[in-house]
Structures are given as structure tokens and as C-alpha cells.
Short mmCIF file of C-alpha atoms (C1' of nucleotides) in Angstrom, two decimals:
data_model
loop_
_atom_site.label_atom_id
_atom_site.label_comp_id
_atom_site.label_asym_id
_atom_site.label_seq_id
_atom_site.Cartn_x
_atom_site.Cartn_y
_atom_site.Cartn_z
CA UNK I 1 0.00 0.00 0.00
CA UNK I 2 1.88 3.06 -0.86
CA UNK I 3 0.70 6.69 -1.38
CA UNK I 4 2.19 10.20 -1.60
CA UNK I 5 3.31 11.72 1.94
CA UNK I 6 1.49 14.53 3.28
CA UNK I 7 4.53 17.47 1.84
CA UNK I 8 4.05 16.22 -1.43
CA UNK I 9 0.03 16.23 -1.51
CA UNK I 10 0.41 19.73 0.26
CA UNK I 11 2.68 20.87 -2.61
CA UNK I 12 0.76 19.78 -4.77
CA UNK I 13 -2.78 21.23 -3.81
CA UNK I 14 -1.39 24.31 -2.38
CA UNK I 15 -2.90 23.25 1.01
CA UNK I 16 -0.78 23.36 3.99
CA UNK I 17 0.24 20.56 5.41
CA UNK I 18 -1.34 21.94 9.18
CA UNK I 19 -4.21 22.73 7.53
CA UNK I 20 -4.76 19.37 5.51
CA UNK I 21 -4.43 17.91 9.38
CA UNK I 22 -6.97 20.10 10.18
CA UNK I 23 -9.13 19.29 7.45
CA UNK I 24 -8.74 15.88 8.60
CA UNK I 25 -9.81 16.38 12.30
CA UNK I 26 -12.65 18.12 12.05
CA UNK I 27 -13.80 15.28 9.27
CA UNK I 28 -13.96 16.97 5.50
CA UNK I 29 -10.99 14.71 4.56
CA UNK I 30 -10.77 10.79 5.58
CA UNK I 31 -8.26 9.94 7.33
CA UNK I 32 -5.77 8.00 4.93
CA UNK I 33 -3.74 5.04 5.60
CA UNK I 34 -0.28 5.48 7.41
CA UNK I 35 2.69 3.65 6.46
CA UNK I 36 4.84 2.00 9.18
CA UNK I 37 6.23 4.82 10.51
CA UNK I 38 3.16 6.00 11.31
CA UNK I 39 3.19 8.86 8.10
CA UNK I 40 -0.35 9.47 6.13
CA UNK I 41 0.21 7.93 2.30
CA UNK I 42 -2.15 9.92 0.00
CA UNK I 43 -3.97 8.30 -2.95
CA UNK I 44 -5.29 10.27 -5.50
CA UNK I 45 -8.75 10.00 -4.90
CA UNK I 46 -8.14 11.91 -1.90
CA UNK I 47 -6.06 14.26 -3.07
CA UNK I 48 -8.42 15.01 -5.20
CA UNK I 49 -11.04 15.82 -2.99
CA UNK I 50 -8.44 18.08 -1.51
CA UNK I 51 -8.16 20.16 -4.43
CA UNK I 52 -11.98 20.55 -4.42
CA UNK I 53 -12.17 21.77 -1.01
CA UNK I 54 -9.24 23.93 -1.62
CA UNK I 55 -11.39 25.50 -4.84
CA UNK I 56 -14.11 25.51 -2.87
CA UNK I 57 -12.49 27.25 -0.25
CA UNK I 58 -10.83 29.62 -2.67
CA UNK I 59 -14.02 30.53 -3.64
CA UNK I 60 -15.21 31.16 -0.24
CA UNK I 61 -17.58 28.41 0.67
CA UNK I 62 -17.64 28.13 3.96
CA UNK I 63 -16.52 24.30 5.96
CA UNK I 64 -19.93 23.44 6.15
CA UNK I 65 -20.95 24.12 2.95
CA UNK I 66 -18.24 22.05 1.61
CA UNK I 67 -19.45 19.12 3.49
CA UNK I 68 -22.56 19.77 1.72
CA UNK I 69 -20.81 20.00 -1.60
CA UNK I 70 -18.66 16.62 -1.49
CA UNK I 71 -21.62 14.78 0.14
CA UNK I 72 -23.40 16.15 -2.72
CA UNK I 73 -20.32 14.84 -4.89
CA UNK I 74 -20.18 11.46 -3.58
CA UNK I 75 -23.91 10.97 -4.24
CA UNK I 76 -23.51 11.19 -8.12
CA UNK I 77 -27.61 10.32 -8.31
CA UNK I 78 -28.54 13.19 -6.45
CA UNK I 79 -30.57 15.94 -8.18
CA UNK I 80 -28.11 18.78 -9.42
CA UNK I 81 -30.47 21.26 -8.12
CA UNK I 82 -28.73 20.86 -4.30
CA UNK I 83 -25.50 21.08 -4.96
CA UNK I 84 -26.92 24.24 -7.24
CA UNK I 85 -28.85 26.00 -4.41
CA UNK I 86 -25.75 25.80 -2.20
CA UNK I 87 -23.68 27.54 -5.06
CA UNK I 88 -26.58 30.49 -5.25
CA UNK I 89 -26.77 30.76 -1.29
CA UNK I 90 -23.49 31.53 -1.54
CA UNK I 91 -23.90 33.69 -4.31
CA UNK I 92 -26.43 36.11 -2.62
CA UNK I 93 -24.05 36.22 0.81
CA UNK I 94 -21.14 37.41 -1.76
CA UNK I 95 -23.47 40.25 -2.98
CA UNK I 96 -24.67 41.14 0.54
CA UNK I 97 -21.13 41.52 0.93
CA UNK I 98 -20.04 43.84 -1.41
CA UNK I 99 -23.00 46.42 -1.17
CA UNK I 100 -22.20 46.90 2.10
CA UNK I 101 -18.35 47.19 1.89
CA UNK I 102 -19.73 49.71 -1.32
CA UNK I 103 -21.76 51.63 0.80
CA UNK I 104 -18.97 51.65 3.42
CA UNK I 105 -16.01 52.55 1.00
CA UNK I 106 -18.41 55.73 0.13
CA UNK I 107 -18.37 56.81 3.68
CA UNK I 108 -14.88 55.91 4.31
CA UNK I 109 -13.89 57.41 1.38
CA UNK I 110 -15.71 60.79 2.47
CA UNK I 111 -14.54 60.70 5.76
CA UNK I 112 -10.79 60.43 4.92
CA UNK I 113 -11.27 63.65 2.27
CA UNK I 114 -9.21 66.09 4.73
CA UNK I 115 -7.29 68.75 3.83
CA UNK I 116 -4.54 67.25 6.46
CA UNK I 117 -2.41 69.69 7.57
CA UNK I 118 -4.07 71.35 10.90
CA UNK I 119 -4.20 69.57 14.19
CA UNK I 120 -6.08 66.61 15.46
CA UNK I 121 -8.35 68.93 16.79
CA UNK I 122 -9.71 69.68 13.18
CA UNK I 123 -9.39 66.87 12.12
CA UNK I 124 -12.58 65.42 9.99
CA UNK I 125 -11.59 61.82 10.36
CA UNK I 126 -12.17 62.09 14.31
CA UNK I 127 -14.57 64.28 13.83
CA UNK I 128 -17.05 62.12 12.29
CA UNK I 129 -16.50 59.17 14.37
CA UNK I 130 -16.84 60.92 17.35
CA UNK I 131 -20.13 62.21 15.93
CA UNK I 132 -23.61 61.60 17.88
CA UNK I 133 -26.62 60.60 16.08
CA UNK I 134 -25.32 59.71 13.43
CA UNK I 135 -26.88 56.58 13.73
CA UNK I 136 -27.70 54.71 10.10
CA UNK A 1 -19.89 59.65 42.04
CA UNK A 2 -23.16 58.66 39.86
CA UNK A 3 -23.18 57.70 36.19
CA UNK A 4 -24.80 55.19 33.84
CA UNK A 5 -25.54 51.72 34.60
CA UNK A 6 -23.65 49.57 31.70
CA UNK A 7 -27.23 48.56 30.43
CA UNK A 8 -28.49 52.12 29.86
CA UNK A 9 -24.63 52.95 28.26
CA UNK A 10 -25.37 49.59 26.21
CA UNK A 11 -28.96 50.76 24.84
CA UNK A 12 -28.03 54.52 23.99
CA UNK A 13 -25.05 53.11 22.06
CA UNK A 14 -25.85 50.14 20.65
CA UNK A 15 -23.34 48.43 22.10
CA UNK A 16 -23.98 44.93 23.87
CA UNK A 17 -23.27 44.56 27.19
CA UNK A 18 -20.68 41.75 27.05
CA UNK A 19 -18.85 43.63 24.19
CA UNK A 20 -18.73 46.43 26.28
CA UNK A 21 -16.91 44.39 28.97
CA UNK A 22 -14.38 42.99 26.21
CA UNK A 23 -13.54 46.72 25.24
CA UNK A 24 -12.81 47.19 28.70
CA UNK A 25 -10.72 44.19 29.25
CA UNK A 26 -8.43 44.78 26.37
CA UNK A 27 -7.42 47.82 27.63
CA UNK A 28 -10.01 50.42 24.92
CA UNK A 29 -12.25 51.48 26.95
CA UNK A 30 -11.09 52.73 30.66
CA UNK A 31 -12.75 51.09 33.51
CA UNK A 32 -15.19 53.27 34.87
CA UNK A 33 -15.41 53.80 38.94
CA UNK A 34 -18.18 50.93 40.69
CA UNK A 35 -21.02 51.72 42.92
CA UNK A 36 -21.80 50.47 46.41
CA UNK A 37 -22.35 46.68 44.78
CA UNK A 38 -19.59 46.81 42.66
CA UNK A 39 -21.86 48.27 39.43
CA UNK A 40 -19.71 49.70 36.75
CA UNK A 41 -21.06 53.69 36.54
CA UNK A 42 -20.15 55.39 33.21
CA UNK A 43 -19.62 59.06 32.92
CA UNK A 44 -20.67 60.83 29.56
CA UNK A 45 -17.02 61.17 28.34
CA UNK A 46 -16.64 56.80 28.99
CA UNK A 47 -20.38 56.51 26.80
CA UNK A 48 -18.80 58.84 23.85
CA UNK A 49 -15.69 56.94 23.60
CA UNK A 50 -17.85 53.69 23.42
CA UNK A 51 -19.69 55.89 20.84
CA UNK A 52 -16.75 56.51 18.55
CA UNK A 53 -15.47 52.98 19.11
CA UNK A 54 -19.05 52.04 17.73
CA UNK A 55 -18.63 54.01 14.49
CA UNK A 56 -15.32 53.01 13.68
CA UNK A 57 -16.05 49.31 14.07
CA UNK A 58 -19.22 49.91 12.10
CA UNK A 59 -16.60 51.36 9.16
CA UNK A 60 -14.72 48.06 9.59
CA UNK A 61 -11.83 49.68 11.38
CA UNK A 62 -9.88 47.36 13.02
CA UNK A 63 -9.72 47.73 16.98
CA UNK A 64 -6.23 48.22 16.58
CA UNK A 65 -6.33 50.88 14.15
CA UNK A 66 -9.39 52.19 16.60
CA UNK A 67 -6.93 52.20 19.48
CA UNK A 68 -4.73 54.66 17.57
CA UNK A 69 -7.43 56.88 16.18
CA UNK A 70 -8.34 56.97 20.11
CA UNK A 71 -4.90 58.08 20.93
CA UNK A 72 -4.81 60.31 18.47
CA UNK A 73 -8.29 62.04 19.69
CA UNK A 74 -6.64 62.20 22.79
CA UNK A 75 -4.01 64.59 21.52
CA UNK A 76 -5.16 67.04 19.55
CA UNK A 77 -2.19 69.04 19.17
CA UNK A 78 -0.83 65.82 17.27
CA UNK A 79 -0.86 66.40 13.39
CA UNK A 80 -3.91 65.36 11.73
CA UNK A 81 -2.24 63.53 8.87
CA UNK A 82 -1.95 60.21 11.57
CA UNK A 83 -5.18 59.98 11.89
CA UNK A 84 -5.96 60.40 7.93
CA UNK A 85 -3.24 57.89 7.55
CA UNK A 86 -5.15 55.35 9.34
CA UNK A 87 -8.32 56.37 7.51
CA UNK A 88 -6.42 55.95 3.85
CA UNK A 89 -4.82 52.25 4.97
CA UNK A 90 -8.38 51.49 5.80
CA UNK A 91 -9.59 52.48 2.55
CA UNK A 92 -7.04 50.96 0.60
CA UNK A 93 -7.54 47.20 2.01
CA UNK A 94 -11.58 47.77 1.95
CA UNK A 95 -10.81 48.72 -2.10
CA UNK A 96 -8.65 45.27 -2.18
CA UNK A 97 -11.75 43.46 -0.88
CA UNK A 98 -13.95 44.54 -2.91
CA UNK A 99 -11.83 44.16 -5.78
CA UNK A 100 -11.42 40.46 -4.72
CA UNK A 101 -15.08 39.85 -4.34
CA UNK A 102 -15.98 41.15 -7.60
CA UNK A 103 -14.06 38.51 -9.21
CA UNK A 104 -15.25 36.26 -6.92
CA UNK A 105 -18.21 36.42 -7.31
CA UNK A 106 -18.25 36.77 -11.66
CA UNK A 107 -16.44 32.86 -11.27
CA UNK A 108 -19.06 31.65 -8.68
CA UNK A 109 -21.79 33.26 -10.55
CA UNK A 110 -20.18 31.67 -13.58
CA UNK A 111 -20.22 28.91 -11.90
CA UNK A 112 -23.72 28.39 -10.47
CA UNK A 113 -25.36 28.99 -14.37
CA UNK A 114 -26.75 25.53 -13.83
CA UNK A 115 -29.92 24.18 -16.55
CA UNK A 116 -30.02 22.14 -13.13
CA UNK A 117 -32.64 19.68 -13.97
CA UNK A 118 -29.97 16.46 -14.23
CA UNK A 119 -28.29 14.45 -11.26
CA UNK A 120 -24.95 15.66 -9.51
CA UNK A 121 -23.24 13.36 -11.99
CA UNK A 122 -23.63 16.03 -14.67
CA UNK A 123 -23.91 19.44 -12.10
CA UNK A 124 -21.48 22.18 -13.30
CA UNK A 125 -21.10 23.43 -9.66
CA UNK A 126 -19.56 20.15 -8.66
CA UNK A 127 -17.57 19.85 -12.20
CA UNK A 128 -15.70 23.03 -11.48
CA UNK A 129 -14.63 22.28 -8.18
CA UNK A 130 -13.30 19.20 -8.79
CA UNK A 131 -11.74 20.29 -11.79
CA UNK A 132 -7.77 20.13 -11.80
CA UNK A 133 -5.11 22.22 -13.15
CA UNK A 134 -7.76 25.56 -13.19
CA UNK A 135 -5.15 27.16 -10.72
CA UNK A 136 -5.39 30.88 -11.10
"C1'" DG P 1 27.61 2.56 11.71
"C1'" DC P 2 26.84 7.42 12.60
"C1'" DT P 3 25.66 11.92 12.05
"C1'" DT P 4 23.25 15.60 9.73
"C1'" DG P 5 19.24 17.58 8.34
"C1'" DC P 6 14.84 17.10 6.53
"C1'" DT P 7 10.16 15.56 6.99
"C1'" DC P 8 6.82 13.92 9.72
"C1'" DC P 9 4.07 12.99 14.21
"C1'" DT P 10 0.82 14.74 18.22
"C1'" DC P 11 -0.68 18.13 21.10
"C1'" DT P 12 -1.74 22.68 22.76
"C1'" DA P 13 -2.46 27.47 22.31
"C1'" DG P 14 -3.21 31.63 19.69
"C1'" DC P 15 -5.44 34.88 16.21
"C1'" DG P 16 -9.81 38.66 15.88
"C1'" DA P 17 -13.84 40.22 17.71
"C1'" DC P 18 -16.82 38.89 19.92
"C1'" DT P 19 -20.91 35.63 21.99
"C1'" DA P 20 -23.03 32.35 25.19
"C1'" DG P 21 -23.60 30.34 29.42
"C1'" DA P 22 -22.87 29.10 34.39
"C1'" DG P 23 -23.45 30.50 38.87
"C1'" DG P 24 -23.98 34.06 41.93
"C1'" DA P 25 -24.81 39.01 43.88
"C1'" DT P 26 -27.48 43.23 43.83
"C1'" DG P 27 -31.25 46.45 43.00
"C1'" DT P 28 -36.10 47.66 42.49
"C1'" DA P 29 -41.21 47.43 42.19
"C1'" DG P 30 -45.37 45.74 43.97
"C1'" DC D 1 -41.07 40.10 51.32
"C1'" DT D 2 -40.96 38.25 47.20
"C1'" DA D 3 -40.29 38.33 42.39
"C1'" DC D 4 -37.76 39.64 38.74
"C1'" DA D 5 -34.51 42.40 36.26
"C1'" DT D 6 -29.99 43.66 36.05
"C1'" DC D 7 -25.56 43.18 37.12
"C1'" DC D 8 -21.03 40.64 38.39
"C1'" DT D 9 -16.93 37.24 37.10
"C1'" DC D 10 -15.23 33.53 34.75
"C1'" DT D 11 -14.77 30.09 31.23
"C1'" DA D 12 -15.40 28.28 26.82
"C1'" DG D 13 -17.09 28.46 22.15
"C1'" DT D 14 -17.25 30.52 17.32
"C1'" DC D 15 -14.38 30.17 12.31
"C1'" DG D 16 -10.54 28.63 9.71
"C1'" DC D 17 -6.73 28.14 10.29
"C1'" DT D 18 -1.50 29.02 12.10
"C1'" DA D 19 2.51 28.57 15.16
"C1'" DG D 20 5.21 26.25 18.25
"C1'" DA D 21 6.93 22.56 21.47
"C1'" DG D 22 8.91 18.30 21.78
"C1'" DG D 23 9.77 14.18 19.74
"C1'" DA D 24 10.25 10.22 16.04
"C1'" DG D 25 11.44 8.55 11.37
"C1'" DC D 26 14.08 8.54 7.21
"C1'" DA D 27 17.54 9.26 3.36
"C1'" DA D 28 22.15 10.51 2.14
"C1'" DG D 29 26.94 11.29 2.91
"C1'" DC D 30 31.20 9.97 5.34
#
DNA sequence: GCTTGCTCCTCTAGCGACTAGAGGATGTAG
DNA sequence: CTACATCCTCTAGTCGCTAGAGGAGCAAGC
């Protein structure tokens, strides 16, 4: 029984070998074999499902949604349409995301417009955060 | 010596209790005086630093960059340009995040155009993750 | 055979910014 | 006087890793 050690998989998924470990505790990758010295051997199969959770994660899926996704992978006669609502969860938390980091850039943005060269005391960045009712 | 009961200070700012504790722990908010039964009593000066704390972390500053802007409001003979300073790093790494999830989220949304009426075995969502050698 | 130096092992603790809960004391209104 | 709300401290959990201690295994050169 042999297999690739856990540096080489790691190179070769860009996964760290700590966090392939981790992976492993907390159950999103099986635990493989060990050889006699007591060192995980990697077979392909799993180091493929380590480059999926790696593009997965890459794409910002969360752990648990991953678990979702390679259940989802491993049942091949499952209808499409889970591993698709996942995908467009996911989707509509990215684009929460960005309106509000817009929204926030535009008052960030108009907050750091300062003509920065008096004194903290007239200063518009502490100005507007020590601000009262400014409440949004 | 009166003041503010921490859950009147917690309502007016919006603040919950327990967070308000943590600020104090970690040394950015002081510890206000204690009644009688050992009641933390906050003074109008205490509530609009937990105020300005508020609105910073509300513009995503991190409490780090919150304890300087704090210093800095603290000194206002200091030159203004430190605190814009803090204000422009800010801006620059909320820029790099959106940039990031933009192009995020074209390759998930690229990703999730599913006809999704087949099984998993023929789901594009799972086909992309698994896919090798799409290292970007 | 022996040493050097690399890779690997397990385990624990830390990051940031809170949040939740246990278990108890205090304050207030009826 | 009795509820009940509010407060206290302390510990541990969240998420997704990352860093480090302290040790064992392994391959190559001498």
C-alpha cells in the first residue's frame, strides 16, 4: 500500500500541510492510511477531494458548505439542483457583501477627504466618528 | 460619584453589554469607577468613547487601528495627517476586498449557471470544483 | 555505523472580535 | 417580602486556520 506523503500532496494542492491535518480532524478529509512509521500515504482519490475543497475554499464556501458540496459529490444520483442552491446561497451572501463594503467605502472614502495639515483637533476623520446621532 | 448603569450605556449606544466588557478588558475602553455593589457607573465622556469605538467598528476599522485613532483624539495638538493615515490604509484594504469579491463572485456566478434539472453526476457546480489544473 | 538535516508525528495554544452560558450578587417594584 | 430584572466574574465556544513545542522517522553522505 503506498501513497504520496502529506509534503508532497500539500505541494501539490497548495494546502498546507497543518491545515490538511486540520481538514482531517474536524472530518472533510478521511483519514488516509499510514505507512509503518506511522506517516499518512495519499492516494489520489483523496487528493483530489483536496483540491476541491481547496477551490471551494478559494471561492469562499464556507466548511460546512463544503461538506454539503462533497456529500453532494459522492452521491452522483442526487438531483443537481442541491449542490446548485448551495452555489446560489453563496452567491447572494457574496453580494450582501459587497454592497455593504460599497456603501462603506463611500463613507470611508468621504470621511478620509481632509485637507490634512491642521491639528487633530480639526481633524474630519475624528470628527465624524466621534459624531452623535449619526446613527444609520 | 453617579453615572450610567452599563445597560443604559449599552442601549443609547448600541453596544452589547458583554462587548462592552471585552472593550474594557483589552485595555479600549477605561474602567469606569463601581457603585456600592460593585456596578460599573459610566460618565458621559466613557459613553462617547464607546460611541466613537461604535462608528469606527461599524466602518470596519480594526480595533487596533481604533486604538490609535483613540490616541490620536486624545491629543489634539498631534498632526492630523496620523489619523488620515489610518483612515487611507483602511480604505485601501476595503478597495482590495472589494476588488477580490468582484471577481469572486463573476467565477461563482459563472459557476452556479446551472440548466439544473440532471443528477450531480452532470452538475457544473460540482464539475468546477473538482476540476484540476484551473489554478489561477 | 553514525551523524546531519529534513520531513513527519501529536498536542496545545493563539489569532480577531466577539458571543453564550454558568453560577452568583445586587437592585427595584409591587 | 418576594419576584424579577440587572448586574457581576469567569470560562469556553465561534471560524478557519497558524505557530510552536517536543519528539520520532528517514535518506544521504562519510
Amino acid at each position: 500500500m503506498t501513497g504520496r506523503p502529506i509534503g508532497t500532496v500539500a505541494k501539490a494542492t497548495g494546502v498546507k500541510i497543518p491545515t490538511i491535518r486540520f481538514y482531517e480532524n474536524i472530518g472533510l478529509l478521511p483519514a488516509p492510511p499510514r505507512s509503518e512509521g506511522n506517516r499518512r500515504l495519499y492516494d489520489e482519490a483523496t487528493a483530489d477531494r483536496l483540491h476541491f475543497i481547496r477551490h471551494a475554499r478559494e471561492l469562499g464556501f464556507e466548511i460546512e458548505s463544503i461538506r454539503g458540496l462533497l456529500r453532494l459529490a459522492d452521491s452522483p444520483e442526487a438531483p443537481c439542483h442541491d449542490a446548485d442552491e448551495i452555489a446560489r446561497t453563496h452567491l447572494d451572501a457574496i453580494d450582501r457583501k459587497i454592497a455593504s463594503l460599497v456603501s462603506l467605502r463611500a463613507e470611508v472614502a468621504r470621511m478620509a477627504e481632509c485637507a490634512c495639515t491642521g491639528p487633530i483637533a480639526e481633524c474630519r476623520v475624528i470628527e465624524v466618528l466621534a459624531e452623535h446621532g449619526h446613527e444609520h
